[in-house]
PDB file of C-alpha atoms in Angstrom:
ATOM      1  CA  UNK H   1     -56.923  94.380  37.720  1.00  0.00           C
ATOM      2  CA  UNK H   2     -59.790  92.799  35.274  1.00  0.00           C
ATOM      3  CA  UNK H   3     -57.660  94.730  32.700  1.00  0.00           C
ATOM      4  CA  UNK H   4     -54.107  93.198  33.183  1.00  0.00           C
ATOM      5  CA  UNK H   5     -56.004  89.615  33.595  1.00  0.00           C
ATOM      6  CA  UNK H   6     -57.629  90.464  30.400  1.00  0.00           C
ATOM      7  CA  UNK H   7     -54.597  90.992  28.618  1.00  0.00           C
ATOM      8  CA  UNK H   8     -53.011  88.329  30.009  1.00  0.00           C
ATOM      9  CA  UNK H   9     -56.060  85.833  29.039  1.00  0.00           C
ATOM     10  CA  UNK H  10     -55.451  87.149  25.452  1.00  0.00           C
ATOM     11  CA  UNK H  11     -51.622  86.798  25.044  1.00  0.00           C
ATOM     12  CA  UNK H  12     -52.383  83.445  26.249  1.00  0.00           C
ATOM     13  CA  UNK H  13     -55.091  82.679  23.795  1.00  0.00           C
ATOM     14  CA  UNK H  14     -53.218  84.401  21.024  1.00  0.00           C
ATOM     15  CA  UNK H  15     -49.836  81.912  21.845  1.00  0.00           C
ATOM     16  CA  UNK H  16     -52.016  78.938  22.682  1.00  0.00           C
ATOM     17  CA  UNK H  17     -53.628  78.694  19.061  1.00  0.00           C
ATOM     18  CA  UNK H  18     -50.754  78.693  17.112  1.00  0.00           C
ATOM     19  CA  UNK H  19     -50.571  74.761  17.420  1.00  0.00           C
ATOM     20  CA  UNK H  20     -48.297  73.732  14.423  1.00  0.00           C
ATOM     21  CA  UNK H  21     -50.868  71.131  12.322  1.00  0.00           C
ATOM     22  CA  UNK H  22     -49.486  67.488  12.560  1.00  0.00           C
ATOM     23  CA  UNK H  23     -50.253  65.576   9.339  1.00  0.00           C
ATOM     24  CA  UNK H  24     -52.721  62.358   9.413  1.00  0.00           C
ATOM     25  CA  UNK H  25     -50.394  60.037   7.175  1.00  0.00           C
ATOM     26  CA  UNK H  26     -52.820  56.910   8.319  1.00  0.00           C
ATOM     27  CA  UNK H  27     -54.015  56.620   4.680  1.00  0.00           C
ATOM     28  CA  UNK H  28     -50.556  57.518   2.749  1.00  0.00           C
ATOM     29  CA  UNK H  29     -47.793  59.894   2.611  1.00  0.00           C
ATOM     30  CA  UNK H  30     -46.403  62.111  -0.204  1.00  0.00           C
ATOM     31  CA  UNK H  31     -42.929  63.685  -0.165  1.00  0.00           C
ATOM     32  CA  UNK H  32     -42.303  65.662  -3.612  1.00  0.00           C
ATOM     33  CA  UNK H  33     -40.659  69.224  -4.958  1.00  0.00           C
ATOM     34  CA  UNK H  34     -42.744  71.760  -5.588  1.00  0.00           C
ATOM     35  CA  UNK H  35     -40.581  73.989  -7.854  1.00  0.00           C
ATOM     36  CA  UNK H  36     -37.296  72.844  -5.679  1.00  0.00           C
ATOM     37  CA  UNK H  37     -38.858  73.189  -2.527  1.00  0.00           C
ATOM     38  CA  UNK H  38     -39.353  70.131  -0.113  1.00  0.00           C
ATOM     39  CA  UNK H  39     -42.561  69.622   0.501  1.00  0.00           C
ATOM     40  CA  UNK H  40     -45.067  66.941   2.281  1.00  0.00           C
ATOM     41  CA  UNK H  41     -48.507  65.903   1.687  1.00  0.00           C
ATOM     42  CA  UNK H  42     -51.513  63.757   3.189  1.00  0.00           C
ATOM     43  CA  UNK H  43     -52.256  60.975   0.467  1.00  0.00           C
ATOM     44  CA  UNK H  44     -55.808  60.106   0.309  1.00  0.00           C
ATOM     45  CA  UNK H  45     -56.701  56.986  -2.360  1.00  0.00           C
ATOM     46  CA  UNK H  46     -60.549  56.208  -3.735  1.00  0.00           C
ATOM     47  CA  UNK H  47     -61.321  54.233  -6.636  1.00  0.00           C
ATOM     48  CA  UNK H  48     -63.124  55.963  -9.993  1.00  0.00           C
ATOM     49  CA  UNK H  49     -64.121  52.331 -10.771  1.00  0.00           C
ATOM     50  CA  UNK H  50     -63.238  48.683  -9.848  1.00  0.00           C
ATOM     51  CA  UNK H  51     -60.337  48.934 -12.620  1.00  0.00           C
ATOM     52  CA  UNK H  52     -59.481  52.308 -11.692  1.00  0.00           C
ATOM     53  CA  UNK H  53     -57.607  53.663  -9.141  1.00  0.00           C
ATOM     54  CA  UNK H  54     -57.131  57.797  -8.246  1.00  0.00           C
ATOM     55  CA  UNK H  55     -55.220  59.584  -5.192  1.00  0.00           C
ATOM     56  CA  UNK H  56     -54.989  63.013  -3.517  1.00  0.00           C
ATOM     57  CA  UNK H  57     -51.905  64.617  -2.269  1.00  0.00           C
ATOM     58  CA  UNK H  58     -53.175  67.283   0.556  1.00  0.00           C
ATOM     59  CA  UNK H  59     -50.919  69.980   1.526  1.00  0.00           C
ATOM     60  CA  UNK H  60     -51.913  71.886   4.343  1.00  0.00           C
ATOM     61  CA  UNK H  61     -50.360  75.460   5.454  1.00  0.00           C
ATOM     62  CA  UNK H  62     -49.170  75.577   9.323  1.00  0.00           C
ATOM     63  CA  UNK H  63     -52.667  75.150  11.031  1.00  0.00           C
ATOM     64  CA  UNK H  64     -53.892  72.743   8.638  1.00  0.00           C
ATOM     65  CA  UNK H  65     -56.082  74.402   6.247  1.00  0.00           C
ATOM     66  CA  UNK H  66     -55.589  72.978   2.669  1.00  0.00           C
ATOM     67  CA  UNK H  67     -52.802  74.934   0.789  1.00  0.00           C
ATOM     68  CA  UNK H  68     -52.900  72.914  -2.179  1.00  0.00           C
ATOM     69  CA  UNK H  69     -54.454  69.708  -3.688  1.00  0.00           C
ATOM     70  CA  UNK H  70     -52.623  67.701  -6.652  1.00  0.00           C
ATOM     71  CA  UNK H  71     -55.029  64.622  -8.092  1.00  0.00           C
ATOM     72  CA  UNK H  72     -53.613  61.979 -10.281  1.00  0.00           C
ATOM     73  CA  UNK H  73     -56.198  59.436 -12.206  1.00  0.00           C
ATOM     74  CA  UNK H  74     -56.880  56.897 -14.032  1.00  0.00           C
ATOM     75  CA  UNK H  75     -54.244  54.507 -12.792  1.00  0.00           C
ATOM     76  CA  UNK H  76     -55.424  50.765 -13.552  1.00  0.00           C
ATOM     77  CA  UNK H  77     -56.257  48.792 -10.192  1.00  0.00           C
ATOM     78  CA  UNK H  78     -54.892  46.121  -9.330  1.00  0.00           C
ATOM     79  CA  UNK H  79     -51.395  48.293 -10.393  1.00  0.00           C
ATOM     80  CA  UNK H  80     -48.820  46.452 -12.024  1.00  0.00           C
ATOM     81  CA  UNK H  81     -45.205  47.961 -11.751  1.00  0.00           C
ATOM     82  CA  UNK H  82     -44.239  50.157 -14.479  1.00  0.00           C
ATOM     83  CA  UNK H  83     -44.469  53.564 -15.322  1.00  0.00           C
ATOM     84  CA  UNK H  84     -47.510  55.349 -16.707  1.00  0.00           C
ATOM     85  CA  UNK H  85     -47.644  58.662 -18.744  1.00  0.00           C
ATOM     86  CA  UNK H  86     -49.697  61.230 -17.060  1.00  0.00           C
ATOM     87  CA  UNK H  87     -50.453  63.081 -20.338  1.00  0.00           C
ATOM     88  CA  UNK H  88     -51.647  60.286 -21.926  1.00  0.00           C
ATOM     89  CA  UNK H  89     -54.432  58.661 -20.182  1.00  0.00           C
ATOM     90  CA  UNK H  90     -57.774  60.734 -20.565  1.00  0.00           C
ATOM     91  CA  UNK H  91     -57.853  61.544 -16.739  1.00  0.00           C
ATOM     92  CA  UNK H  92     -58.455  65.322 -15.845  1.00  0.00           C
ATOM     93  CA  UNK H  93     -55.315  65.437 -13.627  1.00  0.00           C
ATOM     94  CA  UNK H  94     -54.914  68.837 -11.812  1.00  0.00           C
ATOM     95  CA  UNK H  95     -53.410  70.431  -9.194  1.00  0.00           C
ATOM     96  CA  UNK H  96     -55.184  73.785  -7.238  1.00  0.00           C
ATOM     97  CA  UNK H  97     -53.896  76.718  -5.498  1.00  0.00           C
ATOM     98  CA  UNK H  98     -56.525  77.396  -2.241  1.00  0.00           C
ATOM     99  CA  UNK H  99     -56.096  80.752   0.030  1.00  0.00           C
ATOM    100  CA  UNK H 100     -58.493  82.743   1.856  1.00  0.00           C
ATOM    101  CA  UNK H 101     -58.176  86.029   1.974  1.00  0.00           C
ATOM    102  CA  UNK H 102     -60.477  88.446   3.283  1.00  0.00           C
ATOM    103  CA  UNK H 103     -62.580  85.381   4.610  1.00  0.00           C
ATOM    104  CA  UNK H 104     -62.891  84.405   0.602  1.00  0.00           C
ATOM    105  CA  UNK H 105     -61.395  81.125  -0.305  1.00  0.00           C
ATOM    106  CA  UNK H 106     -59.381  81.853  -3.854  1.00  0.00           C
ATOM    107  CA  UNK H 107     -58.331  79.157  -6.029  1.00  0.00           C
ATOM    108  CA  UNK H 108     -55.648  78.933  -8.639  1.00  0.00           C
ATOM    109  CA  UNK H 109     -56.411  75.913 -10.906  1.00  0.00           C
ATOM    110  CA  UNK H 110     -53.777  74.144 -12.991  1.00  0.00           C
ATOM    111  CA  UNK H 111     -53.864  71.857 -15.621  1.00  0.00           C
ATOM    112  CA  UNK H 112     -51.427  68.758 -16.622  1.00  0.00           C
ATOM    113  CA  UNK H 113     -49.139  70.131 -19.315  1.00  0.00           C
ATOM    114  CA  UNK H 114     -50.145  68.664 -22.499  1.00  0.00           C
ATOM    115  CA  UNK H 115     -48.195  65.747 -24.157  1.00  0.00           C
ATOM    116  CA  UNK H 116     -45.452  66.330 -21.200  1.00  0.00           C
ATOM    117  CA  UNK H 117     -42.784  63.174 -21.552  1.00  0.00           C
ATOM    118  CA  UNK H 118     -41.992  64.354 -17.559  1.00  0.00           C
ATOM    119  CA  UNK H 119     -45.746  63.802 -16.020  1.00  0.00           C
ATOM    120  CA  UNK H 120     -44.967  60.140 -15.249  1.00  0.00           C
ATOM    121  CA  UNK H 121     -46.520  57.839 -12.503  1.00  0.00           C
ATOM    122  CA  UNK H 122     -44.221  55.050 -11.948  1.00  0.00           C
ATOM    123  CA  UNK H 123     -45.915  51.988  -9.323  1.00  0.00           C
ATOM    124  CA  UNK H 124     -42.440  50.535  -7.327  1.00  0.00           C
ATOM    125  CA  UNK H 125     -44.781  48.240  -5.522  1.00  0.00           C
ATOM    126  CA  UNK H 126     -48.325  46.743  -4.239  1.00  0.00           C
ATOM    127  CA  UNK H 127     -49.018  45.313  -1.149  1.00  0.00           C
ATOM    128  CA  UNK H 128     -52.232  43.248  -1.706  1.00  0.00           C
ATOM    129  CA  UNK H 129     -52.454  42.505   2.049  1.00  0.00           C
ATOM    130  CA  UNK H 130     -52.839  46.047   2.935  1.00  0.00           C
ATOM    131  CA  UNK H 131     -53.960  47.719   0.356  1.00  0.00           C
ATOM    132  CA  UNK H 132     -50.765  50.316   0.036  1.00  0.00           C
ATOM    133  CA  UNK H 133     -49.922  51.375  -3.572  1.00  0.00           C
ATOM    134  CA  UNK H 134     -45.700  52.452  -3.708  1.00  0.00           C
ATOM    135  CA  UNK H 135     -44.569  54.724  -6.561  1.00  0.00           C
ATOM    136  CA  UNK H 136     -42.427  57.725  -7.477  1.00  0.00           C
ATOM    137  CA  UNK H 137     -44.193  60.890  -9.368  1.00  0.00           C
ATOM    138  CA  UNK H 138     -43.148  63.747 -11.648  1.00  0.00           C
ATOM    139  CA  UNK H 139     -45.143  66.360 -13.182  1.00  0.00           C
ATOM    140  CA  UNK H 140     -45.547  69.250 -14.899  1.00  0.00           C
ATOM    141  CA  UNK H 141     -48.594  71.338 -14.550  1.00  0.00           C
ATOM    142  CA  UNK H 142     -49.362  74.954 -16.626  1.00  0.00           C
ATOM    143  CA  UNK H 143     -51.938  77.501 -15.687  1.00  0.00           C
ATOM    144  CA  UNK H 144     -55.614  76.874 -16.511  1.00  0.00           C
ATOM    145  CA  UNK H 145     -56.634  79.069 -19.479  1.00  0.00           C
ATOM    146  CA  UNK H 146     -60.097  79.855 -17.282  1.00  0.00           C
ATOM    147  CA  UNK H 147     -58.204  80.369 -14.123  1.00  0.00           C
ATOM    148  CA  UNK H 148     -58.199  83.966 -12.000  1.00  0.00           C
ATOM    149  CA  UNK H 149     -54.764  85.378 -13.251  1.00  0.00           C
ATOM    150  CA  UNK H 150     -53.562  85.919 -10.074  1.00  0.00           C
ATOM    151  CA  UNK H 151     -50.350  86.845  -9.959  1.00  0.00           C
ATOM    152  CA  UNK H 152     -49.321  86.217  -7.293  1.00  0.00           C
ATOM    153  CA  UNK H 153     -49.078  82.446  -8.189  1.00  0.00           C
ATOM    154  CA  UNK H 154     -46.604  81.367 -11.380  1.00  0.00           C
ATOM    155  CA  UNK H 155     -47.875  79.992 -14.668  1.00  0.00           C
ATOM    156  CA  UNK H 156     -46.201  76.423 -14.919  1.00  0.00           C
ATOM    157  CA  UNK H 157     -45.500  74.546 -11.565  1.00  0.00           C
ATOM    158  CA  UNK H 158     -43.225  71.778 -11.706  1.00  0.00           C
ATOM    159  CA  UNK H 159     -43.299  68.901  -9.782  1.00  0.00           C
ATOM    160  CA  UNK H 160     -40.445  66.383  -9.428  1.00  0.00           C
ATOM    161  CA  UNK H 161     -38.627  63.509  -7.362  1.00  0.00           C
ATOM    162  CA  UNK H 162     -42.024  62.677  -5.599  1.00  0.00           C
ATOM    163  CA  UNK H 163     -42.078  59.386  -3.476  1.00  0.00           C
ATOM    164  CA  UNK H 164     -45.751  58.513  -2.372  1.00  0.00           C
ATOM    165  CA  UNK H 165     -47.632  55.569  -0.689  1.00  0.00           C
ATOM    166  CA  UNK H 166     -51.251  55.583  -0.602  1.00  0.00           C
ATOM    167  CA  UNK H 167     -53.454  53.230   1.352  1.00  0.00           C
ATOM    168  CA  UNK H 168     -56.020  52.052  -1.921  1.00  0.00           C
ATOM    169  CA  UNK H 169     -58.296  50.288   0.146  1.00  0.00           C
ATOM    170  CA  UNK H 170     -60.333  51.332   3.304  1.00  0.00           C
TER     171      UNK H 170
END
């Protein structure tokens, strides 16, 4: 009997934790392809200066460990519509691979293609009254020269037809 309870106590435990992660899009939302696939992301916004502006887009595997983090910088603050080049303003933009395997957390680091006409950060809108920052967001990143060769992740990773807001003040 203390068997078949046991059993029974770990099916349920074993179903039970396989809660699908729900996003927190409280701070901003990112919706973007990642080499033609759909894909969604937390956006998180801080500030590298008063006159600078920076955001994280989080994306989290089905329990809601982070998958994948892509960091844009160097955007001026307050934003004025328009579009700005990626490439072109001195930021260290990057996007990283996480996985843990083994209990070891491995990380695939990529780098903003250089001069890349298609890494573009175009602000739609600002809403002074609460903070949120509106754009659209294409990118191209290639793999860092110092990263793990692993192959099991490509060596350019494309990012395109991204719509983000992002709360910039907390």
């Amino acid at each position: 009997m203390k068997k078949e309870i046991l059993i029974l106590l770990f099916i349920f435990c074993l179903f039970s934790c396989k809660e699908k992660y729900e996003y927190d899009f409280s701070n901003g939302k990112t919706t973007i392809q990642m080499d033609g696939k759909n894909m969604v992301a937390e956006a998180v916004g801080g500030f590298e200066s008063k006159s600078l502006f920076s955001s994280s887009f989080l994306f989290r595997d089905e329990i809601g460990l982070l998958s994948g983090h892509f960091y844009i910088a160097h955007i001026p603050y307050p934003p004025v519509n328009g579009k700005y080049n990626l490439s072109d303003n001195g930021a260290s933009n990057f996007f990283t691979y996480y996985a843990i395997v083994n209990d070891d957390v491995l990380l695939e680091t990529y780098k903003l293609q250089p001069d890349s006409v298609r890494s573009v950060c175009e602000i739609t809108n600002f809403n002074s009254i609460n903070g949120f920052i509106s754009g659209k967001i294409n990118a191209v990143f290639v793999k860092d020269s110092n990263s793990s060769k692993n192959i099991k992740y490509p060596d350019t990773i494309v990012f395109s037809n991204g719509y983000f807001d992002v709360r910039s003040k907390y």
